[in-house]
CSV table of C-alpha atoms in Angstrom, one decimal:
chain,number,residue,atom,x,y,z
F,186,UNK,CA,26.0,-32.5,-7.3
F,187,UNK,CA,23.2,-30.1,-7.6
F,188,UNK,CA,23.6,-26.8,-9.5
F,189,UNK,CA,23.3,-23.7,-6.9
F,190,UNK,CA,20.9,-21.1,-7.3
F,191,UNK,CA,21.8,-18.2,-7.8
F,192,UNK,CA,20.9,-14.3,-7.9
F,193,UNK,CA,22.3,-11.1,-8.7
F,194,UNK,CA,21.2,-8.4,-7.3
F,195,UNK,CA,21.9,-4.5,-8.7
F,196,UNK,CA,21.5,-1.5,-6.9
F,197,UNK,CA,20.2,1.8,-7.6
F,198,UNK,CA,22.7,4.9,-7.7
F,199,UNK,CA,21.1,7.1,-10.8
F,200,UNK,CA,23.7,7.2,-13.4
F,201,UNK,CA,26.4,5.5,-11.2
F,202,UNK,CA,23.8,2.8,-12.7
F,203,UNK,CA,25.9,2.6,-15.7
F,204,UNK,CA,28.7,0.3,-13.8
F,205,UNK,CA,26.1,-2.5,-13.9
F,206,UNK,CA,26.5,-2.5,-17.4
F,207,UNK,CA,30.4,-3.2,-17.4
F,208,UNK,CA,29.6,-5.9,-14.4
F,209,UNK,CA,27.4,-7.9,-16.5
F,210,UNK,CA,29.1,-7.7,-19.7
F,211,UNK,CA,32.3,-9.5,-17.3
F,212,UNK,CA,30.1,-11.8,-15.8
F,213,UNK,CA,29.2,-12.8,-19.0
F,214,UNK,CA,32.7,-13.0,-20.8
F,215,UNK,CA,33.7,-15.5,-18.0
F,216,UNK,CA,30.5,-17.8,-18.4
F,217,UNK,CA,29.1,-16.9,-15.2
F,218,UNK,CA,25.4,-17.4,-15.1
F,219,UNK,CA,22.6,-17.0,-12.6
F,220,UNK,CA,19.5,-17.6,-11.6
F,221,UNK,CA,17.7,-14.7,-10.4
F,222,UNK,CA,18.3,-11.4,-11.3
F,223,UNK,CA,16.8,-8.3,-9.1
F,224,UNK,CA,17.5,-4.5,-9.4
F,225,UNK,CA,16.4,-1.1,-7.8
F,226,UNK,CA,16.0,2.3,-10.1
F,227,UNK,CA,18.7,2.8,-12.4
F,228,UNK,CA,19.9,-0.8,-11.2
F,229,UNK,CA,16.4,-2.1,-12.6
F,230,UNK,CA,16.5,-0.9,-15.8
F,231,UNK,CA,20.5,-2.5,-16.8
F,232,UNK,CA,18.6,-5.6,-15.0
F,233,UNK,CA,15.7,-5.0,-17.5
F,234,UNK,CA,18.0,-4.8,-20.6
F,235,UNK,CA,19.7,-8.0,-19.6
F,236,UNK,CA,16.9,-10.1,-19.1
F,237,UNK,CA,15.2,-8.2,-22.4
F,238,UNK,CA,18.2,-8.7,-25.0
F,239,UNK,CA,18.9,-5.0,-24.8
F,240,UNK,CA,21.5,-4.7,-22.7
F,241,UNK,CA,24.1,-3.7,-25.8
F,242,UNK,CA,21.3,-1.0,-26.9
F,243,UNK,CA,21.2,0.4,-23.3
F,244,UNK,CA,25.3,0.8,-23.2
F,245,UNK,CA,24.9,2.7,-26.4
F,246,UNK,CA,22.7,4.8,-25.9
F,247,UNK,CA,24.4,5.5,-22.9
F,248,UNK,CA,27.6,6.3,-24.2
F,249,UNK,CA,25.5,8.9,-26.5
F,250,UNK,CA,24.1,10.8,-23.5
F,251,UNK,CA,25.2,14.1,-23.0
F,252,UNK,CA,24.0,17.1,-20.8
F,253,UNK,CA,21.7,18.4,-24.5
F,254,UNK,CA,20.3,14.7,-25.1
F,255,UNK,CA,19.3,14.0,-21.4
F,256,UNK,CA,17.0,17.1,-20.9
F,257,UNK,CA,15.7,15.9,-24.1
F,258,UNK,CA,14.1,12.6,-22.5
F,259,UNK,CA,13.0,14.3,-19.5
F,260,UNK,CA,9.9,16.1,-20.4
F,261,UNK,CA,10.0,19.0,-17.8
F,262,UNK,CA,6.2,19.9,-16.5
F,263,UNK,CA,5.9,22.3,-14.2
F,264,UNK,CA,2.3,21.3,-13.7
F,265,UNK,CA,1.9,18.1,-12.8
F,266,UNK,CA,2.7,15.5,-10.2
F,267,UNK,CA,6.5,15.5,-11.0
F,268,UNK,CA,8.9,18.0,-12.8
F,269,UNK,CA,8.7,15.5,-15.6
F,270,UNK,CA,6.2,13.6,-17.1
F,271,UNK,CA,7.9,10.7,-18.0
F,272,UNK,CA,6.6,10.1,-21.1
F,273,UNK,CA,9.7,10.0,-22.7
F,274,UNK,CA,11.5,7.8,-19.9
F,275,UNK,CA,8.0,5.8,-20.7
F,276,UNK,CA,8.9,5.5,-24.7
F,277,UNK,CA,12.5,4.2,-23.8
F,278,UNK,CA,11.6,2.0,-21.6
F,279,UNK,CA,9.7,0.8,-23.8
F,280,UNK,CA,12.2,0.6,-26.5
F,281,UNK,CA,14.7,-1.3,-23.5
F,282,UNK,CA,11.9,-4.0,-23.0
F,283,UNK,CA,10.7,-4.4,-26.3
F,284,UNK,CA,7.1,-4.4,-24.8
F,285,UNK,CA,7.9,-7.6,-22.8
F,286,UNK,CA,6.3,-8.4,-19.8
F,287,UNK,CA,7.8,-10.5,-16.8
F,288,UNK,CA,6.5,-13.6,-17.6
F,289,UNK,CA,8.3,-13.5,-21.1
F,290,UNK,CA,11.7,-13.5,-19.3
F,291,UNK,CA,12.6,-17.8,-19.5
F,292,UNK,CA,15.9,-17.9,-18.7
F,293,UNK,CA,16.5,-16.1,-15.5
F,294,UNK,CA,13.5,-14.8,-12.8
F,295,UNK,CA,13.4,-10.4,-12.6
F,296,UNK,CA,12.4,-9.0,-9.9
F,297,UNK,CA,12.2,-5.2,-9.4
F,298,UNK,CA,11.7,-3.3,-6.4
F,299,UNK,CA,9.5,0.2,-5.6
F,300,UNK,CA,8.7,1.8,-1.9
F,301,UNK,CA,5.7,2.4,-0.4
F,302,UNK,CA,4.9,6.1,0.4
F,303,UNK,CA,3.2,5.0,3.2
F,304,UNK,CA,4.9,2.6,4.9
F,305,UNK,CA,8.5,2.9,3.4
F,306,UNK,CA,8.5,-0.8,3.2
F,307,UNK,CA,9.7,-2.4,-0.1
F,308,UNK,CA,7.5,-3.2,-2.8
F,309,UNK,CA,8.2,-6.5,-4.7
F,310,UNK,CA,7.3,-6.1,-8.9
F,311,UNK,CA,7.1,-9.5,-11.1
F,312,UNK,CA,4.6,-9.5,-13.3
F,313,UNK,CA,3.1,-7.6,-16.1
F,314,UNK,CA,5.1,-4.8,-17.8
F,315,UNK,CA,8.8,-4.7,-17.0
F,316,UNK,CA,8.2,-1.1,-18.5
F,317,UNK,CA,5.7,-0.1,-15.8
F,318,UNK,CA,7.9,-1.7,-13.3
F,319,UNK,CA,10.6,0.4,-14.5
F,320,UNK,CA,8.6,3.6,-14.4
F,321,UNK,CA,7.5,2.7,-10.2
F,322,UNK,CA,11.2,1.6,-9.7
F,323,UNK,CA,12.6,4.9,-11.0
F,324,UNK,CA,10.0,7.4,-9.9
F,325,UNK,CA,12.0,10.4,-7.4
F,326,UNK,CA,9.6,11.9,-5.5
F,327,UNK,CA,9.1,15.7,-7.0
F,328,UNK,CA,10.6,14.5,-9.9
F,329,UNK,CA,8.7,11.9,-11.6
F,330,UNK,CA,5.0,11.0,-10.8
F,331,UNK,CA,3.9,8.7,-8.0
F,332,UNK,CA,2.6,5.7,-9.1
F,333,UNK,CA,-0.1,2.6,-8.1
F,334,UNK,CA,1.0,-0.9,-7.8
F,335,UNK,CA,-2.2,-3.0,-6.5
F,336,UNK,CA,-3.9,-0.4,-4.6
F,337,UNK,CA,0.0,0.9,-3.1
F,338,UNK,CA,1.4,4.5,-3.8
F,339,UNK,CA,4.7,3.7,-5.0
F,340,UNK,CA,8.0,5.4,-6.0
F,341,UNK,CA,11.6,4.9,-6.6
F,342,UNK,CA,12.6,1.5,-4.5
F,343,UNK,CA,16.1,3.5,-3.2
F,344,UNK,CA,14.4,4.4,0.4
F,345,UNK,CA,13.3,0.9,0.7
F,346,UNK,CA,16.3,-1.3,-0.2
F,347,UNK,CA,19.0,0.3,-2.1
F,348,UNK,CA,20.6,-3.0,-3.3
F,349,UNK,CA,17.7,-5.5,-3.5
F,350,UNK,CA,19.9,-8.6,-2.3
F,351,UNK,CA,17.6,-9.6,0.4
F,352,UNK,CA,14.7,-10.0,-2.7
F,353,UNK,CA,17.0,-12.6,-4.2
F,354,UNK,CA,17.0,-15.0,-1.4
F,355,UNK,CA,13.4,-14.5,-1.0
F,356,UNK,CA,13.2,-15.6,-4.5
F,357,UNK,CA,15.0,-18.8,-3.8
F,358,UNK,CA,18.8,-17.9,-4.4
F,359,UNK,CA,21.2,-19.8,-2.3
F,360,UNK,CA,23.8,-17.4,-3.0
F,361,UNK,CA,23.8,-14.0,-3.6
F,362,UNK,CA,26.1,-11.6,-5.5
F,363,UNK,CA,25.2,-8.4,-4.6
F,364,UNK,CA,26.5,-5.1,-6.4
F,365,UNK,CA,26.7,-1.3,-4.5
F,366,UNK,CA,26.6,1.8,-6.7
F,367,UNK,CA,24.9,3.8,-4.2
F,368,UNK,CA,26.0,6.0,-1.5
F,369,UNK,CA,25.0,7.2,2.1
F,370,UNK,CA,21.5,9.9,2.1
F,371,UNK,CA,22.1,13.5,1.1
F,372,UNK,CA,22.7,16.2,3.7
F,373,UNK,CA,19.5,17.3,3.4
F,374,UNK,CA,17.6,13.9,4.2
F,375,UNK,CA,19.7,13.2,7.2
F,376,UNK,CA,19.2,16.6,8.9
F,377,UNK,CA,15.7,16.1,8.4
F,378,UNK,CA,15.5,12.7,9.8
F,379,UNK,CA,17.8,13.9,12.8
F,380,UNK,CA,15.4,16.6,13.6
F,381,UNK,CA,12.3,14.1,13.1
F,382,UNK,CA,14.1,12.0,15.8
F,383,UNK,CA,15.1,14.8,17.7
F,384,UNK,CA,11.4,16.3,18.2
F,385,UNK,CA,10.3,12.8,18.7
F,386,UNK,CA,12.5,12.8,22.1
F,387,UNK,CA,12.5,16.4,23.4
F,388,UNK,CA,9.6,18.7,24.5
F,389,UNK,CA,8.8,19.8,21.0
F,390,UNK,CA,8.6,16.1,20.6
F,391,UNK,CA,5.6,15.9,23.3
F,392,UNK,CA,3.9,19.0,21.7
F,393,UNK,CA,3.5,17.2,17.9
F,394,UNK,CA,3.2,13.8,19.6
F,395,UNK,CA,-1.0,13.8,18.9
F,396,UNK,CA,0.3,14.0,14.8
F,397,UNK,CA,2.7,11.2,14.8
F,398,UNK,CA,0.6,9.1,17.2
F,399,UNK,CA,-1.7,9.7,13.7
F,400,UNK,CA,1.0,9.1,11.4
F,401,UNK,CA,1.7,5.7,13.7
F,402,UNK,CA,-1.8,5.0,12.5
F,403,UNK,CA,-1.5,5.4,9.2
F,404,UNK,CA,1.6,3.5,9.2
F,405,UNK,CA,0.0,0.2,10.6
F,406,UNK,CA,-3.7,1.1,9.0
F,407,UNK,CA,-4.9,-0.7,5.7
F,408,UNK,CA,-5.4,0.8,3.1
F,409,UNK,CA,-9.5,1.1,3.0
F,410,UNK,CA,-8.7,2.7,6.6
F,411,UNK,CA,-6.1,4.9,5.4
F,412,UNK,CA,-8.0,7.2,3.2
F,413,UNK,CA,-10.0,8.7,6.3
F,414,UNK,CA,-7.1,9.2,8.8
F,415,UNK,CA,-4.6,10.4,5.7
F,416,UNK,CA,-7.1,13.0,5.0
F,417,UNK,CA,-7.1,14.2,8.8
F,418,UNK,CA,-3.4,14.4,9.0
F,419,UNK,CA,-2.3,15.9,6.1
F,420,UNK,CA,-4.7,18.4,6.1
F,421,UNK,CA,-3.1,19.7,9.7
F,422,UNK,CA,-0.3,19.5,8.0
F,423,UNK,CA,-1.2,21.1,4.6
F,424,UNK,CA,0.4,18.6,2.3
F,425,UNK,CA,-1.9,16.1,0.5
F,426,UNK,CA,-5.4,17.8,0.4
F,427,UNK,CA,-6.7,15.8,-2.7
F,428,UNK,CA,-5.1,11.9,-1.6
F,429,UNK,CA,-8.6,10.4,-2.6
F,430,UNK,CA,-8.4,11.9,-6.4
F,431,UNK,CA,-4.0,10.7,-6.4
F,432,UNK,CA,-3.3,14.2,-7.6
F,433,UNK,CA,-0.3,15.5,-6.3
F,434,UNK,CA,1.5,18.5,-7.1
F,435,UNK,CA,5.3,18.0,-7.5
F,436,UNK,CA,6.1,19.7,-4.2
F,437,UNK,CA,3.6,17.2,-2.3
F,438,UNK,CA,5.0,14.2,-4.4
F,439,UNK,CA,8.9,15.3,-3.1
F,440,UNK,CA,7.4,16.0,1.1
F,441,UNK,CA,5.8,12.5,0.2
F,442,UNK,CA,9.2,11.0,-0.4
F,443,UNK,CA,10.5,12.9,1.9
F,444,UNK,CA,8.5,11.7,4.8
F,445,UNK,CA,9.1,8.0,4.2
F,446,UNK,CA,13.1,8.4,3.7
F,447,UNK,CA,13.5,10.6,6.8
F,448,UNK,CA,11.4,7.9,8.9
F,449,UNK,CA,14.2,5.6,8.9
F,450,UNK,CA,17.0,7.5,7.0
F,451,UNK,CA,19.6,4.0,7.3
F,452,UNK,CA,16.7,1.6,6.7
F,453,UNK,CA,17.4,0.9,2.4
F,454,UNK,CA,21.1,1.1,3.1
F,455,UNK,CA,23.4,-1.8,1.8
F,456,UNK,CA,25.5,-3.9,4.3
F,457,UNK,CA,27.7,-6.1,2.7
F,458,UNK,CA,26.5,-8.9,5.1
F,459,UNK,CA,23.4,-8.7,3.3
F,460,UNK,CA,25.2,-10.7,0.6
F,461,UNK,CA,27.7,-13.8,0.1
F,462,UNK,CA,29.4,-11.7,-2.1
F,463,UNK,CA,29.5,-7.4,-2.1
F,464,UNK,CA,31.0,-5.8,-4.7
F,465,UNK,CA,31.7,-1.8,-5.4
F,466,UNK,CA,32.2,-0.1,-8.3
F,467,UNK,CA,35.2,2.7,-7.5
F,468,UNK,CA,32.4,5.1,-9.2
F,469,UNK,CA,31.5,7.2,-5.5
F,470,UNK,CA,33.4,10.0,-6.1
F,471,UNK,CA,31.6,10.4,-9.0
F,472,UNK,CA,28.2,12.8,-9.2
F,473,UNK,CA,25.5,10.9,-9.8
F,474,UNK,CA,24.6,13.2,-12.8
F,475,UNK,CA,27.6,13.5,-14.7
F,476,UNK,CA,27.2,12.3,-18.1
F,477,UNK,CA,30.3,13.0,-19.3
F,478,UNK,CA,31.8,10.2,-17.0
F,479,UNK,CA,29.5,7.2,-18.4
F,480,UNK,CA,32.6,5.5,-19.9
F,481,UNK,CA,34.6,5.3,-17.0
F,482,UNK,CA,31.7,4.1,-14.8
F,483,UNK,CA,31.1,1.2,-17.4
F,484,UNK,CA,34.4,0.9,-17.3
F,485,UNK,CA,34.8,0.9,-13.0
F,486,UNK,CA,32.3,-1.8,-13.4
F,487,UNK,CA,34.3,-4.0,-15.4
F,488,UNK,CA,37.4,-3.8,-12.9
F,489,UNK,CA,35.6,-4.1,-9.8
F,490,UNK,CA,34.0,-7.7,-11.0
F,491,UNK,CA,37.8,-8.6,-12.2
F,492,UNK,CA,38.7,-8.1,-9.1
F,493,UNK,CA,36.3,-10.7,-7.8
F,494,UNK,CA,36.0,-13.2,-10.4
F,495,UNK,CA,38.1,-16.0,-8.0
F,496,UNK,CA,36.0,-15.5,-5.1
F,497,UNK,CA,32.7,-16.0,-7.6
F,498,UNK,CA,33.8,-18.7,-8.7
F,499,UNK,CA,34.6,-20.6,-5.8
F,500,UNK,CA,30.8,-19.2,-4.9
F,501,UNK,CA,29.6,-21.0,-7.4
């Protein structure tokens, strides 16, 4: 009998990433291998240090962070295209990777993925430098800088596909363990997107219709056809003046991200039918930025993959 393929697939949730780290090191204590290995923003990057060698380093440093060391690695720049640089988150993920690129990864097949600020649509990443992948995969709008992936403006792969289960199977996984850290859209973007769909449908709706009969253009446009009608809209709506030159200011970067998420707030959402097998960290009431629960998230991980080791098995 044939050997199954297959993939794991880890989902992006900031530091509520950290579970992922107490997931794998079970997984790996009970000799359960796979195939194919895809992640989403902080999801990515345990998935990078697993597939690297690293994946002890990452849980260490970790364990170190605290509220003094984590401003530290974000270089705050009130002047460019994010609040940070990311330099720094550059420099360690470089250190995660060891300077390895996909195609150095033999044992299992990585696969990250980003979202297109256009489109919203996922962005598949590889090949070439797992570091660079990391840097599209992480990249919050306003926060970090946008970046380019083959001609694409790309940032953090959350709006697209939260848990990136459905890039496994495309991969070739038969079967698909799929792990949640996330959590529903903030206040903030759902209001938004209500009141998108809300003027889409009332009389306000019919007075903006010419700009998102223009934004339905630039949706389903190329890119070489983009750059003209971009230009058009966003300068009615005073947002990206300078797309042709890719600066942004960190304001523009976060109504960028802003614009795809609110299209389709539910679109990146995890279903657990999306995988044979959905597992949840007990980390959601948890604040996404709270170092000083990192342990117990590591920790959550380890517990909720317990709690599932007989129905993996008999996946496998």
């Amino acid at each position: 009998m044939s050997k199954k393929k297959i993939g794991l697939a880890l989902g992006g949730g900031i530091l509520r990433g950290v579970a992922h780290i107490g997931a794998l090191e079970t997984l790996a204590e009970n000799n359960i291998e796979f195939d194919i290995l895809t992640g989403c923003s902080s999801g990515a990057l345990v998935a990078a240090a697993y597939g690297c060698g690293t994946l002890e380093e990452l849980k260490e440093v970790s364990l170190g962070v605290d509220k003094k060391s984590r401003r530290r690695i974000l270089d705050f720049c009130l002047t460019g295209e994010g609040l940070i640089k990311g330099e720094k988150l550059r420099s360690f993920f470089d250190f995660i990777t060891s300077g390895k690129n996909f195609e150095d990864i033999k044992d299992i097949e990585l696969a990250f993925v980003g979202t297109d600020a256009l489109t919203g649509k996922e962005v598949v990443i590889n090949k070439g430098s797992i570091s660079e992948a990391l840097e599209i995969t992480t990249a919050l709008p306003g926060l970090a800088p946008l970046k380019r992936h083959k001609g694409r403006l790309v940032f953090d792969g959350g709006t697209a596909m939260l848990v990136p289960a459905k890039i496994a199977y495309n991969l070739g996984a038969e079967k698909v363990i799929a792990i949640d850290v996330g959590a529903k859209r903030s206040l903030i973007t759902r209001l938004v997107g209500d009141a998108r769909r809300l003027m889409r449908e009332t009389c306000v709706g019919k007075m903006t219709e010419p700009v998102f009969r223009m934004q339905k253009k630039i949706i389903d446009s190329d890119e070489h056809n983009f750059l003209g009608k971009a230009r058009e809209l966003m300068q009615k709506l005073n947002l990206l003046d300078d797309y042709a030159n890719h600066k942004f200011s960190f304001l523009e970067t976060y109504l960028i991200g802003l614009r795809a998420i609110t299209s389709d707030y539910e679109r990146g959402l995890f279903r657990e039918d999306q995988a044979d097998i959905a597992i949840r960290p007990e980390v959601f009431h948890i604040n996404r930025s709270d170092v000083t629960k990192i342990g117990e998230m590591i920790l959550a991980g380890r517990k909720s993959v317990e709690k599932r080791l007989d129905d993996i098995v008999k996946l496998l």
